[in-house]
PDB file of C-alpha atoms in Angstrom:
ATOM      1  CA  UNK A   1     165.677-118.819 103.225  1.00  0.00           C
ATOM      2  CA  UNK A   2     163.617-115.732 104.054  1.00  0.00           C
ATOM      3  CA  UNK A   3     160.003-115.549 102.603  1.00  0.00           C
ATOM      4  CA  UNK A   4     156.685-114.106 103.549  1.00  0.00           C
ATOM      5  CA  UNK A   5     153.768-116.089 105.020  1.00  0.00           C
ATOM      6  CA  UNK A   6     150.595-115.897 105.287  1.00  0.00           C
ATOM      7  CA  UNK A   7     148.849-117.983 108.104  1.00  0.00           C
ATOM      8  CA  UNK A   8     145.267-116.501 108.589  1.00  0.00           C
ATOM      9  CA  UNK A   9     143.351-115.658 105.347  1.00  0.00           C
ATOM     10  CA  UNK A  10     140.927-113.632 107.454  1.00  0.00           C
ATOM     11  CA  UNK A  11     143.639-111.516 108.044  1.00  0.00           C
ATOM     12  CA  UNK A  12     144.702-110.851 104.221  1.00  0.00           C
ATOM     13  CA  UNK A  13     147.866-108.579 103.869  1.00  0.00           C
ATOM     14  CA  UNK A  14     147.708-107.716 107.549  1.00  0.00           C
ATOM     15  CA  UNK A  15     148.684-110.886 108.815  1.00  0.00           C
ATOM     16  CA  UNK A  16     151.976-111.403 106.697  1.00  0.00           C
ATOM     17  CA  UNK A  17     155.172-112.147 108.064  1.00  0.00           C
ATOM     18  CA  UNK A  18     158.727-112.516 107.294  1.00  0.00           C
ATOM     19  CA  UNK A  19     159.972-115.822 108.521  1.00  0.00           C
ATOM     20  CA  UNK A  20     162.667-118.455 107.880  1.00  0.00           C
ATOM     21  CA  UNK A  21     161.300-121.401 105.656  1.00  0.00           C
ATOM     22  CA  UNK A  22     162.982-124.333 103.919  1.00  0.00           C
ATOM     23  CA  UNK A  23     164.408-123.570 100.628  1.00  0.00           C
ATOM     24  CA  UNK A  24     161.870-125.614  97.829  1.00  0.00           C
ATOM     25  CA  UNK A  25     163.051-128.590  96.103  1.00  0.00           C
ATOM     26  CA  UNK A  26     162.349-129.043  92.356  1.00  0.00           C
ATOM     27  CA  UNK A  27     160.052-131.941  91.661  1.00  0.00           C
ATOM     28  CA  UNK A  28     159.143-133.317  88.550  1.00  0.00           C
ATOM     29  CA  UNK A  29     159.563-130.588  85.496  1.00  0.00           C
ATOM     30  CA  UNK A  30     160.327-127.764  88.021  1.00  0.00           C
ATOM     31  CA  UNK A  31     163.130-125.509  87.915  1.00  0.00           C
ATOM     32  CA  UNK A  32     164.001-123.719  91.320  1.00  0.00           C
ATOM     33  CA  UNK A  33     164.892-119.981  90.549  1.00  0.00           C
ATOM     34  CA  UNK A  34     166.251-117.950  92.753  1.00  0.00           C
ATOM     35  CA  UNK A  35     163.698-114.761  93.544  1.00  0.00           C
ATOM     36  CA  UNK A  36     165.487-111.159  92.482  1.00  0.00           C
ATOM     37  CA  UNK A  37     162.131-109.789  92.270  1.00  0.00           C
ATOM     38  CA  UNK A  38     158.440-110.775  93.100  1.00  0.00           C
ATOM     39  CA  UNK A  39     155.567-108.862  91.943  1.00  0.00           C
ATOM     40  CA  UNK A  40     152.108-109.358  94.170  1.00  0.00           C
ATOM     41  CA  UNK A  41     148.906-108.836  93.065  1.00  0.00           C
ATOM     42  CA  UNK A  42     146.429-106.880  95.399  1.00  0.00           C
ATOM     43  CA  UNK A  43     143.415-109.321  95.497  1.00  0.00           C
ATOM     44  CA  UNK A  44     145.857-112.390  95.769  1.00  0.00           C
ATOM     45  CA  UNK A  45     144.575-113.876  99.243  1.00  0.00           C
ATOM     46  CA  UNK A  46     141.264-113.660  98.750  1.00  0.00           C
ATOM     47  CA  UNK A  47     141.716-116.443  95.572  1.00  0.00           C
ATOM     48  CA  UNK A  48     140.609-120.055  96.834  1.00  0.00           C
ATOM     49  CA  UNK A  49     143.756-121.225  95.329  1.00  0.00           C
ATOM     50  CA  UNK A  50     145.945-119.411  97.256  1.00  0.00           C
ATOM     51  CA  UNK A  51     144.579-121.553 100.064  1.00  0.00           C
ATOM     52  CA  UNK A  52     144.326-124.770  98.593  1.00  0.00           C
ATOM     53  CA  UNK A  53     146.207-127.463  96.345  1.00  0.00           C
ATOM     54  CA  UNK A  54     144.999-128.826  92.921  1.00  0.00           C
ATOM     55  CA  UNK A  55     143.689-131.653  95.279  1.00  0.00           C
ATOM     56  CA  UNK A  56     141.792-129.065  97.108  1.00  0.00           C
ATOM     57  CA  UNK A  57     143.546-129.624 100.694  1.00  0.00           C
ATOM     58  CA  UNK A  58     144.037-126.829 102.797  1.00  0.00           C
ATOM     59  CA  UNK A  59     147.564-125.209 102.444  1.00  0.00           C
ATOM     60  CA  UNK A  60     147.597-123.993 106.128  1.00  0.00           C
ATOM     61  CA  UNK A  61     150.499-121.528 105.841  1.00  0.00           C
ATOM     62  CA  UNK A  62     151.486-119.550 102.337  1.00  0.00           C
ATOM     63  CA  UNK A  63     153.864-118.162 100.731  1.00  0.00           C
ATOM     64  CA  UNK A  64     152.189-115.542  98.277  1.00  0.00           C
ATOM     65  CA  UNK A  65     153.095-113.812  95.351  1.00  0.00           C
ATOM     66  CA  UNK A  66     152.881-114.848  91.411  1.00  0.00           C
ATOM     67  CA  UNK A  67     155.081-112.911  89.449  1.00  0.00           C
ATOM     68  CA  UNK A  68     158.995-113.121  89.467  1.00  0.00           C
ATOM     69  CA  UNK A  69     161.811-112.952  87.804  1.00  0.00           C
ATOM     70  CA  UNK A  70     165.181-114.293  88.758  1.00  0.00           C
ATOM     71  CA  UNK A  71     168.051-117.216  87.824  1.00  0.00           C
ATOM     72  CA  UNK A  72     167.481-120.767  87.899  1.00  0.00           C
ATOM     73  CA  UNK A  73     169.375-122.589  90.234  1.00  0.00           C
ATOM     74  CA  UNK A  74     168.155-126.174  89.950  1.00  0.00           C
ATOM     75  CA  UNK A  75     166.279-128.372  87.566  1.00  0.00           C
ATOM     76  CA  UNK A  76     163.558-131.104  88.292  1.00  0.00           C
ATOM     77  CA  UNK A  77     163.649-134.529  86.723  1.00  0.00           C
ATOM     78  CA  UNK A  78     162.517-134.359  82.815  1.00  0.00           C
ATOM     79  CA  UNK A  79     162.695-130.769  82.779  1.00  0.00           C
ATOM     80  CA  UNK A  80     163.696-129.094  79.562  1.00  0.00           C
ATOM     81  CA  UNK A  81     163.880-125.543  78.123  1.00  0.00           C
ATOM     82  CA  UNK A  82     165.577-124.196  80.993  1.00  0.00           C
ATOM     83  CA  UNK A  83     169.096-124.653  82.072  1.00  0.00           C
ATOM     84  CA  UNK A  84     170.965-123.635  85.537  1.00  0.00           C
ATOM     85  CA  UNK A  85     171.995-120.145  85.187  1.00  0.00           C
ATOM     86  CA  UNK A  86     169.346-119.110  83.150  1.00  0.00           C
ATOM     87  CA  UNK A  87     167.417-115.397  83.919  1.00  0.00           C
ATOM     88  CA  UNK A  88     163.611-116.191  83.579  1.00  0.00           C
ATOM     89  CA  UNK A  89     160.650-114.362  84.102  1.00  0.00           C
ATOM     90  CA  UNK A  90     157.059-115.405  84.568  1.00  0.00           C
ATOM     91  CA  UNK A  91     154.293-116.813  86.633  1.00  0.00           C
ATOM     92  CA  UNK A  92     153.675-119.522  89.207  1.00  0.00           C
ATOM     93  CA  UNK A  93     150.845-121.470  88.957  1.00  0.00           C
ATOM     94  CA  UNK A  94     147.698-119.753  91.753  1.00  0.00           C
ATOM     95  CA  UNK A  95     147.706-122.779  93.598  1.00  0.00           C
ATOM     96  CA  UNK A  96     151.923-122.708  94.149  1.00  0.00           C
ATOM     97  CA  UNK A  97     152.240-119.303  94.922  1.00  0.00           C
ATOM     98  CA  UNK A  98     155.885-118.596  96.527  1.00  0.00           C
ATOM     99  CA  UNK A  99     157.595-116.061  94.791  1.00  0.00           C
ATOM    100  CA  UNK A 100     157.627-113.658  97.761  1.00  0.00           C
ATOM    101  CA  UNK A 101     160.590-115.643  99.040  1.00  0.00           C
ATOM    102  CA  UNK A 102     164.199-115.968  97.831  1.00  0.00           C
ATOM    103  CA  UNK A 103     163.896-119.130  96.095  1.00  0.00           C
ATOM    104  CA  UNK A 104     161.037-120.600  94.390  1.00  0.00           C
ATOM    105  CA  UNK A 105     159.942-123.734  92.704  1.00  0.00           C
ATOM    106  CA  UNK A 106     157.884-123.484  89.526  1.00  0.00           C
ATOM    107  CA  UNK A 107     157.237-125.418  86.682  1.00  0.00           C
ATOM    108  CA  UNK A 108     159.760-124.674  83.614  1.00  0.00           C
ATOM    109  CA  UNK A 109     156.645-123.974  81.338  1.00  0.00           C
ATOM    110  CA  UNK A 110     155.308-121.088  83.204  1.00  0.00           C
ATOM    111  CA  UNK A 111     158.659-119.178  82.766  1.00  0.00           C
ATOM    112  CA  UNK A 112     160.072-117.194  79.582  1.00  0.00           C
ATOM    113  CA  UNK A 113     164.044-116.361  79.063  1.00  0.00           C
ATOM    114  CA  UNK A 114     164.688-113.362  80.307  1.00  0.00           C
ATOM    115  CA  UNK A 115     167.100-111.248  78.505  1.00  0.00           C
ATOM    116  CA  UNK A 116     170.432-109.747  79.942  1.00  0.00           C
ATOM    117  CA  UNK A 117     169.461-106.025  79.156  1.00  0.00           C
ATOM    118  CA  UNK A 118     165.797-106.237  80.947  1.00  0.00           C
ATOM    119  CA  UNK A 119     166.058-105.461  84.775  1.00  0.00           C
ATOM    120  CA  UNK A 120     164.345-108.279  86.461  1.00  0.00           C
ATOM    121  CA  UNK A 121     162.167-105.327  88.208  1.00  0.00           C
ATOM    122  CA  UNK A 122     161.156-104.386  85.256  1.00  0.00           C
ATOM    123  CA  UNK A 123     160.814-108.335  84.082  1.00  0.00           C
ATOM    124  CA  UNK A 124     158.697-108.504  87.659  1.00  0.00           C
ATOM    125  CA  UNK A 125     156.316-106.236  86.898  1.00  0.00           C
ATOM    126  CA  UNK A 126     155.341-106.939  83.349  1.00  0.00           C
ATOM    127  CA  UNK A 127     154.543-110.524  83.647  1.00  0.00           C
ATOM    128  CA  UNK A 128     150.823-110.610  84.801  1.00  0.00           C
ATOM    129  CA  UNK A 129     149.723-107.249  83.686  1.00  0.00           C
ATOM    130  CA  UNK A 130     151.398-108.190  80.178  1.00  0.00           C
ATOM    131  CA  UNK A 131     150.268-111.457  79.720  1.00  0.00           C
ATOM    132  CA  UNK A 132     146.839-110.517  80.929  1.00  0.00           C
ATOM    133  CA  UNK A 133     146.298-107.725  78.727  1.00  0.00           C
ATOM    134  CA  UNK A 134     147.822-109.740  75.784  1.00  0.00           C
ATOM    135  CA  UNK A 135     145.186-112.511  75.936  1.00  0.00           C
ATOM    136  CA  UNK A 136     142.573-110.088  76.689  1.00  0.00           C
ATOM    137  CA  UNK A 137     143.277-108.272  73.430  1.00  0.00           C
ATOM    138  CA  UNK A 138     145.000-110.510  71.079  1.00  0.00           C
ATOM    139  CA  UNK A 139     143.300-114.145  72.234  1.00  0.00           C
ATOM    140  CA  UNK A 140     139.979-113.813  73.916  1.00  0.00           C
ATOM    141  CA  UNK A 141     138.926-109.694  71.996  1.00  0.00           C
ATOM    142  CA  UNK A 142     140.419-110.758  68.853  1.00  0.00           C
ATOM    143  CA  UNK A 143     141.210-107.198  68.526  1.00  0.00           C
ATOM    144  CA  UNK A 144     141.973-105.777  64.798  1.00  0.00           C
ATOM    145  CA  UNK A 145     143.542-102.814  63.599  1.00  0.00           C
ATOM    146  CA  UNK A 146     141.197 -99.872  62.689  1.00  0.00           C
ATOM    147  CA  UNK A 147     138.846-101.088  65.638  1.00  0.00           C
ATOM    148  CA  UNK A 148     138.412 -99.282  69.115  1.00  0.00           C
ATOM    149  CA  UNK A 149     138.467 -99.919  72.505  1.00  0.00           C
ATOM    150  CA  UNK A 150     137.498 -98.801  75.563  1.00  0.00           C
ATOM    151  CA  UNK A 151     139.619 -99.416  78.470  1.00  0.00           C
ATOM    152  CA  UNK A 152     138.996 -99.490  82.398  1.00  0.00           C
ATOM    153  CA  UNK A 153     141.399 -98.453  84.605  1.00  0.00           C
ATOM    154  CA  UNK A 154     143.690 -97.524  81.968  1.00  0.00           C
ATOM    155  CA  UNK A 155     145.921 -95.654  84.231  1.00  0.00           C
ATOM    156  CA  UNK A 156     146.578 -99.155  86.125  1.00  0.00           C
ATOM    157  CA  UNK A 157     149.049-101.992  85.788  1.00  0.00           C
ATOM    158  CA  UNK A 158     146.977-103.717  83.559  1.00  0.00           C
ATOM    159  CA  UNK A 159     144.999-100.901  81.667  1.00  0.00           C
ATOM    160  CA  UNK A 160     148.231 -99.177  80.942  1.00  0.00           C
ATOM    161  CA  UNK A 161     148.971-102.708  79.318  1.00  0.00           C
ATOM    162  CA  UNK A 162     146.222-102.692  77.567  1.00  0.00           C
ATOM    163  CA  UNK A 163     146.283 -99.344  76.222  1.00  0.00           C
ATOM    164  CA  UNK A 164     149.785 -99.478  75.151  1.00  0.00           C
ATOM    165  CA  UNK A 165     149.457-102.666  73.198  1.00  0.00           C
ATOM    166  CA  UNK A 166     146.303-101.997  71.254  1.00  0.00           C
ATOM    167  CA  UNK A 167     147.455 -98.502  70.151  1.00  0.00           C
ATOM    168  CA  UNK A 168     150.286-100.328  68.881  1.00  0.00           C
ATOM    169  CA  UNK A 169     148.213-102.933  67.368  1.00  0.00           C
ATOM    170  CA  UNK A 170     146.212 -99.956  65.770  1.00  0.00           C
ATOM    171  CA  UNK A 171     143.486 -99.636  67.770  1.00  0.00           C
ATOM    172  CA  UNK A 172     141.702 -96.497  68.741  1.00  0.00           C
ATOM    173  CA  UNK A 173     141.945 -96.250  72.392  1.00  0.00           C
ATOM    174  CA  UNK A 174     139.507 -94.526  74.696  1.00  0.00           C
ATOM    175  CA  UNK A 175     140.714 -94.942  78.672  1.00  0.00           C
ATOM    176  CA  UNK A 176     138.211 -94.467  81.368  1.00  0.00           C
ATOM    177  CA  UNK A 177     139.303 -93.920  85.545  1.00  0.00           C
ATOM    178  CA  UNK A 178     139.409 -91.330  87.913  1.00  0.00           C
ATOM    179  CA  UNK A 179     139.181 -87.380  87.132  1.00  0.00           C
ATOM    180  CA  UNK A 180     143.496 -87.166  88.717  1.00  0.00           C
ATOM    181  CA  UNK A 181     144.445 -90.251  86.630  1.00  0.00           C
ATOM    182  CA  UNK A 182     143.619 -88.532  83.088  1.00  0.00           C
ATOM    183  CA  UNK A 183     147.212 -87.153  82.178  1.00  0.00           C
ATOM    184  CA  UNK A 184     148.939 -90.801  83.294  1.00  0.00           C
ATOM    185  CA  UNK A 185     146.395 -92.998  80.858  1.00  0.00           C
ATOM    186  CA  UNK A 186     146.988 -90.531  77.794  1.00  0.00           C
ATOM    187  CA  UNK A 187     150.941 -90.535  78.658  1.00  0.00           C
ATOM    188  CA  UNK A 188     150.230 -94.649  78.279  1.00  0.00           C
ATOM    189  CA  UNK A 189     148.118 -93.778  74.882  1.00  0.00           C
ATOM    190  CA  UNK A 190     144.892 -93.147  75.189  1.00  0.00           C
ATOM    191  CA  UNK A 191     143.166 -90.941  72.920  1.00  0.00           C
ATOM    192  CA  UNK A 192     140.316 -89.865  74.557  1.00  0.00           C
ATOM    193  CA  UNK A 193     139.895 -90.186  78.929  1.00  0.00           C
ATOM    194  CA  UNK A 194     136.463 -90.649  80.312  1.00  0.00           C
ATOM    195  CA  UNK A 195     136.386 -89.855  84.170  1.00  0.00           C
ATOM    196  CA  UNK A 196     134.291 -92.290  85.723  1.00  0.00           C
ATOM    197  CA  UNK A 197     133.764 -89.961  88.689  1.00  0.00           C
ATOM    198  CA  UNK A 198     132.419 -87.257  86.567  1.00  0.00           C
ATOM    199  CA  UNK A 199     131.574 -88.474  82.986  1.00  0.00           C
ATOM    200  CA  UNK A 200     129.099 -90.401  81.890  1.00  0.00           C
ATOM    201  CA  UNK A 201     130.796 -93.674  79.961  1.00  0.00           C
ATOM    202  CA  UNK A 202     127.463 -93.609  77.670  1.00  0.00           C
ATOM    203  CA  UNK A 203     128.568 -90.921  76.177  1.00  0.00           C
ATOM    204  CA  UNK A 204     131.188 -92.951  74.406  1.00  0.00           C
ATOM    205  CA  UNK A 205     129.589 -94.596  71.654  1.00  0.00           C
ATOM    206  CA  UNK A 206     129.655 -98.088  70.450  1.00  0.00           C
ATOM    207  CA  UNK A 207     132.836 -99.749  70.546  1.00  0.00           C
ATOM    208  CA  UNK A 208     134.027-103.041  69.299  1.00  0.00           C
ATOM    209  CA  UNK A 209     136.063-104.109  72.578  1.00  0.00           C
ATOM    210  CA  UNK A 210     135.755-103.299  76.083  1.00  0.00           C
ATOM    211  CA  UNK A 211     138.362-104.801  78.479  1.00  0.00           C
ATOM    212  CA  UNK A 212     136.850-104.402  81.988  1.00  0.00           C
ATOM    213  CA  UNK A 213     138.727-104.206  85.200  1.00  0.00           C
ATOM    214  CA  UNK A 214     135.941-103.486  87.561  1.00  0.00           C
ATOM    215  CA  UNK A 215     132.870-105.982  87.286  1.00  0.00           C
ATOM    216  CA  UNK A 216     129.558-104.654  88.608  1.00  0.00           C
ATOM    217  CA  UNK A 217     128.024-101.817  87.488  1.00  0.00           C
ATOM    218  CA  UNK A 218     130.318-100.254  85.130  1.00  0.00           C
ATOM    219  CA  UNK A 219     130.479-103.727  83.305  1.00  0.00           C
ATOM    220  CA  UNK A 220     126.992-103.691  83.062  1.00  0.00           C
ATOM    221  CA  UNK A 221     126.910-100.519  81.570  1.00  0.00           C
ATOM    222  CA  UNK A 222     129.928-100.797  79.108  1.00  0.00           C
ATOM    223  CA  UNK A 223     127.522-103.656  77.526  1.00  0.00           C
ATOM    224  CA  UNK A 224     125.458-101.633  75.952  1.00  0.00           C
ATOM    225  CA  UNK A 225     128.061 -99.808  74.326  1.00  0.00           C
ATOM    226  CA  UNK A 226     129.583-102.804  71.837  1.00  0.00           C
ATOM    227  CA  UNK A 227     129.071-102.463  68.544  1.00  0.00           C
ATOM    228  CA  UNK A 228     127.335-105.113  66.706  1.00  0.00           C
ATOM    229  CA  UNK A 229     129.865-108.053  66.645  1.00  0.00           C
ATOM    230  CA  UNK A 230     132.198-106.914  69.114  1.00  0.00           C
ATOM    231  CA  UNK A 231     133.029-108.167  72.288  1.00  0.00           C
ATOM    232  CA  UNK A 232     133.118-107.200  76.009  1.00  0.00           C
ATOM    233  CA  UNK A 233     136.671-108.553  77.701  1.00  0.00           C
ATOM    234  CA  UNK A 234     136.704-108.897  81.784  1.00  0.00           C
ATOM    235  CA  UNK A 235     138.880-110.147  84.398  1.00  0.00           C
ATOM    236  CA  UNK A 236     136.885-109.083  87.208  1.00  0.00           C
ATOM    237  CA  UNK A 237     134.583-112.194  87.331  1.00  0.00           C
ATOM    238  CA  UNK A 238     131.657-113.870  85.786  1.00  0.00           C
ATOM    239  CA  UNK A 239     129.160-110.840  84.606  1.00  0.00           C
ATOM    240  CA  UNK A 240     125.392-110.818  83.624  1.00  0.00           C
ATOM    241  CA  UNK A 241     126.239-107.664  81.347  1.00  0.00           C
ATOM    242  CA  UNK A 242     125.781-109.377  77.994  1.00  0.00           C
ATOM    243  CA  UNK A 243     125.940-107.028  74.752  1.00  0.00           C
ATOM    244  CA  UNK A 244     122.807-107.104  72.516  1.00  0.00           C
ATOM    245  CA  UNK A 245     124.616-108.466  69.253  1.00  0.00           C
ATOM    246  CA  UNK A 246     128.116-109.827  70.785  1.00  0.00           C
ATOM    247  CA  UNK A 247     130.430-111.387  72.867  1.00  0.00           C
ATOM    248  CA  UNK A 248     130.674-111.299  76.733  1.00  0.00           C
ATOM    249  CA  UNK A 249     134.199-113.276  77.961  1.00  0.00           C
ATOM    250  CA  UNK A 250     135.455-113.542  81.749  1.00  0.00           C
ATOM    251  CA  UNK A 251     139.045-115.154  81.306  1.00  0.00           C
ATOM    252  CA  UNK A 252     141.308-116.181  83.688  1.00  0.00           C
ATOM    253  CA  UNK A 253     144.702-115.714  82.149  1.00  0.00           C
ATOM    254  CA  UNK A 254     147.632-118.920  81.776  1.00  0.00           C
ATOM    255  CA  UNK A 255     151.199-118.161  81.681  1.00  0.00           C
ATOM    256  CA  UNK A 256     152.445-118.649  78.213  1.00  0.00           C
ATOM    257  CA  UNK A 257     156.331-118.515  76.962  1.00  0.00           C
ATOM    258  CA  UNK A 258     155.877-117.193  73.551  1.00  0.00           C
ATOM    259  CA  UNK A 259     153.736-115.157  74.579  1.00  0.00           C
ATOM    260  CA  UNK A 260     155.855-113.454  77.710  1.00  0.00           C
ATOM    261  CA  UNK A 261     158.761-113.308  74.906  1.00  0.00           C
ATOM    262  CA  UNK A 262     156.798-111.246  72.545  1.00  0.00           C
ATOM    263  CA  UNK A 263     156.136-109.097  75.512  1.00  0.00           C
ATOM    264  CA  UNK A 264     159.217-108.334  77.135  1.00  0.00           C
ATOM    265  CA  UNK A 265     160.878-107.831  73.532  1.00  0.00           C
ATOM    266  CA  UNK A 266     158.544-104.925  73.073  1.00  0.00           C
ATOM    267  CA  UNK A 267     160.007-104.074  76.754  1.00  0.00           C
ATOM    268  CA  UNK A 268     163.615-104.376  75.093  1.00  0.00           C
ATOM    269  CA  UNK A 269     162.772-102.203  72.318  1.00  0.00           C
ATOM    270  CA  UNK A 270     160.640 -99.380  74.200  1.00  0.00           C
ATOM    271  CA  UNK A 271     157.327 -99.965  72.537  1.00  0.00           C
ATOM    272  CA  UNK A 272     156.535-101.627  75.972  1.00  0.00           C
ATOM    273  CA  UNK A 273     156.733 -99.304  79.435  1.00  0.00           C
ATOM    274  CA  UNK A 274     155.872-101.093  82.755  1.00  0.00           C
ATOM    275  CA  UNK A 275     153.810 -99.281  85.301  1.00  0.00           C
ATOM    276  CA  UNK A 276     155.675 -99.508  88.683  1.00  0.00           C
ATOM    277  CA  UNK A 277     154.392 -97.583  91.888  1.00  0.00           C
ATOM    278  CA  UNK A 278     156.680 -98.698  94.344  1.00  0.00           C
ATOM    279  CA  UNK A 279     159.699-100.824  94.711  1.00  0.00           C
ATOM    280  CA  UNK A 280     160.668-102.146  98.504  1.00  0.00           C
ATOM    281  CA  UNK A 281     163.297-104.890  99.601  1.00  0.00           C
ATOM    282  CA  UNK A 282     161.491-108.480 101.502  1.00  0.00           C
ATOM    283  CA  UNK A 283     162.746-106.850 104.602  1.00  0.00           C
ATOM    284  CA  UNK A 284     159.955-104.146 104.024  1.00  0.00           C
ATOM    285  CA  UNK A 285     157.298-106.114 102.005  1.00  0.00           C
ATOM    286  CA  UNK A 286     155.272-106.399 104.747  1.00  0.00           C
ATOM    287  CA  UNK A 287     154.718-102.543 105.094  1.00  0.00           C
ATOM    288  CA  UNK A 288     154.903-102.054 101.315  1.00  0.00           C
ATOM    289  CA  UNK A 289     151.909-104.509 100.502  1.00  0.00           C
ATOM    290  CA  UNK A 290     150.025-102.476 103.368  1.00  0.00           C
ATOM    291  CA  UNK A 291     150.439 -98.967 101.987  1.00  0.00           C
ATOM    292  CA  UNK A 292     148.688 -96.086 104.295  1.00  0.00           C
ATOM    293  CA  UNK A 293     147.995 -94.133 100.681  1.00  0.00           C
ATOM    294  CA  UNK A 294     146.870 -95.175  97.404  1.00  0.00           C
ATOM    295  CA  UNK A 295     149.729 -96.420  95.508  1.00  0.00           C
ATOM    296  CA  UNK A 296     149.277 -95.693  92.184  1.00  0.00           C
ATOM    297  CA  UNK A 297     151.066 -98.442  89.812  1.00  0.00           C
ATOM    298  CA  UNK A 298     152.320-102.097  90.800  1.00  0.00           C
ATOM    299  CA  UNK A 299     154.389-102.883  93.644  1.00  0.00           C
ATOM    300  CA  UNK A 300     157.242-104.726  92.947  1.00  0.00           C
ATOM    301  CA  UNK A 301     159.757-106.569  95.827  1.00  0.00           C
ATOM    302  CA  UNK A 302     163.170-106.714  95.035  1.00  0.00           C
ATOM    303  CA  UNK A 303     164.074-109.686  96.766  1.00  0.00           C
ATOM    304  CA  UNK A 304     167.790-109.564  95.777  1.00  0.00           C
ATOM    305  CA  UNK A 305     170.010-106.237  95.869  1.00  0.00           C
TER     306      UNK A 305
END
C-alpha cells in the first residue's frame, strides 16, 4: 500500500514521504479499514506518542495521521460492533497513528458507524475537532443553557466546533481570533468577535466557560474573566492560569462512539458544518501538509477517489 512516513522527528512535516509499506494486519479487537480520507492534525509530530509505543519503545519510522474515515475490510480476533463492509469514522489511538495510508488498523472501539449520506471528507474532518469540542463543552465545562462562553480561535477547526455546538446547546457565544477572521466565527455563531490583535479580551466580562486553544498568555488572562463557579476549558497544555472562584481543566480528549454518533447526526441534519480548508489526494499530502500560506480550516487527504 501507499502511506506517508515520517523518519526524522527533527524534521516534522518536512521530512514526510510517500512510500510503499506493508498493508496492517488486524490483531486482537482491531478492524482494518480501508483509508478514503485521513484528517492530520498540525502539531501531530511533535506528540511523544507519535514516536513511541504504549511500552515506550521508539517507533523509528511513522505513519501519521489520526482521523479517518473509510470501510472496514477485516476484523481482529474478539472484535465486535463492526462488521466487514461497514463505513466508520473516528480516531486512532496517538500512539498507532496510520491513517495517512490506504489501509489502517485500529481498534473497533475508537470508530463510530458512519452513515451512507455523510461524505467520508466530511466524516474526516469532524472527528477530532467534534469530539474535542464535545467533551470540552458537554463533559469536562459542563456547559448549561442560558450560560456563556468565550471561545478561542473560534474561526478554527475546533473553535468553529465549539461555537456551533454551544449556541445550539443555548449558550451565549462570544468568539475571539484575528481582526480578518471576524465574519467566518459569526457565520459559525458567534455573537459577539473579540480581535485578539486589536481588542482587549478584558473587556469581555465574566463568563462561565472559556475553552482555550492557545495556552500562554491569553489563557492566563481569560482566567480572570470566569465567573464565580465557572470553569476555564484548554487543550493547549497544563496552565498556571487558575480562576479565583473556579475550575481550571487541561483534557486530552478519547475517542468515544456515542459520542462521534451524536456528532455526525447533527452533521446529517445540518445543525453541524465542518470547517475544511483544503482537500488534496496522498499523492500531494506531502505538499498539502506543508502549505506556503496560511490555510485557514482543516486539511483533509482524500486517500481514495
Amino acid at each position: 500500500m501507499k502511506a506517508i512516513v515520517v523518519a526524522d522527528q527533527a524534521a516534522g512535516t518536512v521530512g514526510m514521504k510517500l512510500v510503499a509499506q506493508p498493508e496492517p494486519q488486524a490483531a486482537i479487537n482491531d478492524v482494518v479499514v480501508q483509508v478514503h480520507a485521513s484528517g492530520f492534525t498540525w502539531d501531530e509530530l511533535t506528540w511523544p506518542s507519535t514516536w513511541t509505543d504504549r511500552l515506550g519503545r521508539d517507533r523509528a519510522r511513522v505513519i501519521p495521521g489520526q482521523e479517518l474515515a473509510g470501510v472496514v475490510t477485516a476484523l481482529g480476533y474478539g472484535t465486535r460492533g463492526l462488521s466487514v463492509g461497514q463505513r466508520v469514522f473516528g480516531l486512532t489511538d496517538s500512539y498507532r497513528g496510520g491513517t495517512l495510508a490506504e489501509y489502517v488498523a485500529v481498534e473497533a472501539r475508537n470508530l463510530a458507524p458512519l452513515p451512507g449520506d455523510v461524505d467520508f471528507t466530511v466524516a474526516a474532518s469532524v472527528a477530532m475537532p467534534g469530539l474535542t469540542a464535545w467533551q470540552g463543552l458537554f463533559v469536562h465545562g459542563r456547559l448549561q443553557a442560558g450560560q456563556s462562553v468565550l471561545v478561542h480561535g473560534a474561526a478554527g477547526a475546533v473553535g468553529s466546533m465549539v461555537t456551533q455546538l454551544a449556541r445550539e446547546a443555548g449558550a451565549y457565544v462570544i468568539g475571539t481570533g484575528r481582526a480578518a477572521h471576524r465574519q467566518t466565527a459569526l457565520d459559525f455563531g458567534a455573537q459577539e468577535f473579540v480581535a485578539l490583535d486589536n481588542d482587549a479580551i478584558e473587556d469581555v466580562g465574566p463568563v462561565d466557560l472559556v475553552f482555550d486553544v492557545f495556552g500562554g498568555d491569553i489563557a492566563m488572562r481569560s482566567a480572570g474573566l470566569i465567573r464565580a463557579g465557572g470553569t476555564l476549558v484548554t487543550i493547549a497544555g497544563p496552565t498556571e492560569a487558575r480562576p479565583v472562584d473556579g475550575l481550571a481543566i487541561d483534557f486530552v480528549l478519547v475517542s468515544d462512539r456515542a459520542q462521534l454518533g451524536e456528532i455526525v447526526q447533527r452533521v446529517r441534519h445540518g445543525r453541524l458544518r465542518t470547517n475544511i480548508g483544503k482537500i488534496a489526494t496522498l499523492d500531494d499530502a506531502v505538499a498539502a501538509l506543508n502549505p506556503t500560506k496560511r490555510i485557514s480550516g482543516k486539511t483533509i487527504i482524500r486517500v481514495r477517489p
